[in-house]
Amino acid sequence: MDKPILIIDFGSQFTQLIARRVRQAGVFSQVLPHNASIDTIREMEPCGIILSGGPASLEEATAPGCDPAVFGMGVPVLGICYGMQLMAHTLGGQVARSGKREYGLRQLSLDIKSALFSGLEAACNCWNSHAYQVTALPPGFSQTAATDTCPIAAMEDGERKLYGVQFHPEVTHSQQGMAILTRFVRDICGCPGSWRMENYAASAVKEIKTAAGNGTVLLGLSGGVDSAVAAALIHQAIGGKLHCVFVDHGFMRKGEPEMVREVFTRHFPVSLTAVDASARFFGKLNGIIDPEEKRKVIGHEFVSVFREEALKLGQLDHFAQGTIYPDVIESGAAPGSAVIKSHHNVGGLPRELGFTSLIEPLRTLFKDEVRDLGRVLGLPEEMVKRQPFPGPGLAIRTLGELTPEKVAITRESDAILREEFDRSGFAKNASQYFTVNTDIRSVGVMGDGRSYDTAVAIRVVTTDDFMTADWARVPYDLLAQISRRITNEVPGVNRVLLDVTTKPPASIEWE
Ligand code: XMP
């Protein structure tokens, strides 16, 4: 196996992003906590080390450090933000609070004769977030970049192969950031760049085998990409010892329950319990129109059905989830690299189910990496490329009280929208697209008769992070085709609307 780039984590929210960029450069990377011992670091035989940023300041008594021997191992070290300050402080330079906190984009001038910036453009934008900076270089270092508020924005000691950057090359806003990281890991550290997602699959399979031992694993399939990829991966590791429970609450998109059943019986023959619980969910939701109440009832019922089915399977040893890195950040959990962590309450599953550990093999991956991994594992493209879909599914796209007839309108119109977006190629321009049963009826004419039927809305958004979104400018001809098909093919619909609202003030979903 390739020697890794070790990323020593000082608590930056970008640590896993650094790891991801290193993977993007085709290099194997591993994240270690800052207090890892020098023996552990040496045993891993890194070809280079990156010190992450972090929220602390070196003035604090509790400021995290790393073993100073890291700087004398003879392998190249790149310190980013706090990592650069720690390097300077440890090796005899000085760090002080800046007059002004530097936050956001800054114009950066680079010394392109330096080893790290060789071959780059001499000026570019870089993204910063710091209140402290290096004010005096440690002996042996030279200054290699500056911004107007940070004279030592980068430094290096070519002899000892030590490098520091005050800005964040790992974020996309930093122009040339990827080029800087690639230069470090490929040219300076000499990593071959042969790492591929196949390697991740192979090492995750090994780790899962060790974690599961001879035990059995339970995984809930939601119909989404993440749990499907986790299931395929765990299946590769332990085969028939993986038990999957798939609860169909009745609010899946057209064809999804069938696809889950097909893939996880034929392609990945896991032990699959697929429950059609739709009648039970509709029963519980009877008369409920408040969106929050609907969500609560669905969430609660989901856990109940899942638990009942899990108990029927008898005692299983481990619980697995398709948690991905953005979920880890969102839940506020400490960003760790471990695939396995000790178990406590998981997704509302009580301890009484008696699992000994939690297996989360996608914990360090970003969404597009999860999709790549799914492809590597051989999951069908239509499963891997699916857009995000909320847990309560079509229930929150069917306004008002839920009935099978109303949800059928949402499902059938959504299928037409998806088909037309795929056929026309517009799908690649949208982050999320779906239809909404507005629960509004209006008058129309059909043939010679008057109709009084449902209006369906089309929601199409573009967004990077789903926190804010714009409505997508869908071509009129495509809208016309979708509208024509929905009103012709979906019984009970006589009007189609287009949602032209940004988020905020609207949310992406309607409920
Ligand atoms: P909103 O409607 O809040 O949606 O603008 C932002 C993103 O989150 C998805 N979403 C959910 N995902 N469970 C989920 O897993 C949920 O309950 C849920 N509600 C909204 C939504 O589809 C969009 O991508």
CSV table of N, CA, C and O and ligand atoms in Angstrom, one decimal, residues 295 388-392 396-397 432 434 466-467 503 506-511, ligand 1:
chain,number,residue,atom,x,y,z
A,295,ARG,N,-44.2,15.3,10.4
A,295,ARG,CA,-42.8,14.8,10.5
A,295,ARG,C,-42.6,14.0,11.7
A,295,ARG,O,-41.9,13.0,11.7
A,388,PRO,N,-30.7,14.4,-3.2
A,388,PRO,CA,-31.1,14.2,-1.8
A,388,PRO,C,-32.6,14.1,-1.7
A,388,PRO,O,-33.4,14.6,-2.5
A,389,PHE,N,-33.0,13.3,-0.7
A,389,PHE,CA,-34.5,13.0,-0.5
A,389,PHE,C,-34.7,13.0,1.0
A,389,PHE,O,-34.0,12.3,1.7
A,390,PRO,N,-35.7,13.8,1.4
A,390,PRO,CA,-35.9,13.9,2.9
A,390,PRO,C,-36.4,12.6,3.4
A,390,PRO,O,-37.2,11.9,2.8
A,391,GLY,N,-36.1,12.4,4.7
A,391,GLY,CA,-36.6,11.2,5.4
A,391,GLY,C,-38.1,11.0,5.2
A,391,GLY,O,-38.5,9.9,4.9
A,392,PRO,N,-38.9,12.0,5.5
A,392,PRO,CA,-40.4,11.8,5.4
A,392,PRO,C,-40.9,11.7,4.0
A,392,PRO,O,-42.1,11.6,3.7
A,396,ILE,N,-44.0,15.2,2.9
A,396,ILE,CA,-43.8,16.6,3.1
A,396,ILE,C,-43.9,17.4,1.7
A,396,ILE,O,-43.6,18.6,1.7
A,397,ARG,N,-44.2,16.6,0.7
A,397,ARG,CA,-44.4,17.3,-0.6
A,397,ARG,C,-45.9,17.1,-1.0
A,397,ARG,O,-46.3,17.4,-2.2
A,432,GLN,N,-31.6,20.0,-6.9
A,432,GLN,CA,-32.8,19.2,-6.4
A,432,GLN,C,-34.0,19.6,-7.2
A,432,GLN,O,-34.2,20.8,-7.5
A,434,PHE,N,-38.3,18.5,-7.8
A,434,PHE,CA,-39.4,17.6,-7.5
A,434,PHE,C,-40.7,18.3,-7.7
A,434,PHE,O,-40.7,19.5,-8.0
A,466,PHE,N,-27.3,23.7,0.3
A,466,PHE,CA,-28.7,23.5,0.7
A,466,PHE,C,-29.1,24.5,1.8
A,466,PHE,O,-30.2,24.4,2.3
A,467,MET,N,-28.2,25.4,2.2
A,467,MET,CA,-28.6,26.3,3.3
A,467,MET,C,-29.3,27.5,2.6
A,467,MET,O,-30.2,28.1,3.2
A,503,LYS,N,-34.4,30.5,-1.5
A,503,LYS,CA,-34.3,30.2,0.0
A,503,LYS,C,-33.2,31.0,0.5
A,503,LYS,O,-32.0,30.8,0.0
A,506,ALA,N,-38.1,31.3,1.3
A,506,ALA,CA,-38.8,30.0,1.3
A,506,ALA,C,-37.8,28.9,1.7
A,506,ALA,O,-36.6,29.1,1.6
A,507,SER,N,-38.3,27.7,2.1
A,507,SER,CA,-37.4,26.6,2.3
A,507,SER,C,-37.4,25.8,0.9
A,507,SER,O,-38.3,26.1,0.1
A,508,ILE,N,-36.6,24.8,0.8
A,508,ILE,CA,-36.6,24.1,-0.4
A,508,ILE,C,-37.9,23.2,-0.5
A,508,ILE,O,-38.6,23.2,-1.4
A,509,GLU,N,-38.1,22.4,0.6
A,509,GLU,CA,-39.3,21.6,0.7
A,509,GLU,C,-40.4,22.6,1.0
A,509,GLU,O,-40.2,23.7,1.5
A,510,TRP,N,-41.7,22.1,0.8
A,510,TRP,CA,-42.8,22.9,1.1
A,510,TRP,C,-43.4,22.7,2.5
A,510,TRP,O,-44.2,23.5,2.9
A,511,GLU,N,-43.0,21.7,3.1
A,511,GLU,CA,-43.4,21.5,4.5
A,511,GLU,C,-42.3,21.2,5.4
A,511,GLU,O,-41.3,20.5,5.0
B,1,XMP,P1,-35.2,22.8,3.4
B,1,XMP,O1,-36.6,22.4,3.0
B,1,XMP,O2,-35.0,22.9,4.9
B,1,XMP,O3,-34.3,21.6,2.9
B,1,XMP,O4,-34.8,24.0,2.7
B,1,XMP,C1,-32.9,21.6,2.8
B,1,XMP,C2,-32.5,20.2,2.4
B,1,XMP,O5,-32.7,19.3,3.4
B,1,XMP,C3,-33.6,18.2,2.9
B,1,XMP,N1,-34.5,17.9,4.0
B,1,XMP,C4,-34.4,16.8,4.7
B,1,XMP,N2,-33.6,15.8,4.7
B,1,XMP,N3,-34.7,14.7,6.5
B,1,XMP,C5,-33.7,14.7,5.5
B,1,XMP,O6,-33.0,13.8,5.5
B,1,XMP,C6,-35.6,15.7,6.5
B,1,XMP,O7,-36.5,15.7,7.4
B,1,XMP,C7,-35.5,16.8,5.6
B,1,XMP,N4,-36.2,17.9,5.4
B,1,XMP,C8,-35.6,18.6,4.4
B,1,XMP,C9,-34.3,18.9,1.7
B,1,XMP,O8,-34.8,17.9,0.8
B,1,XMP,C10,-33.2,19.7,1.1
B,1,XMP,O9,-32.3,18.9,0.4
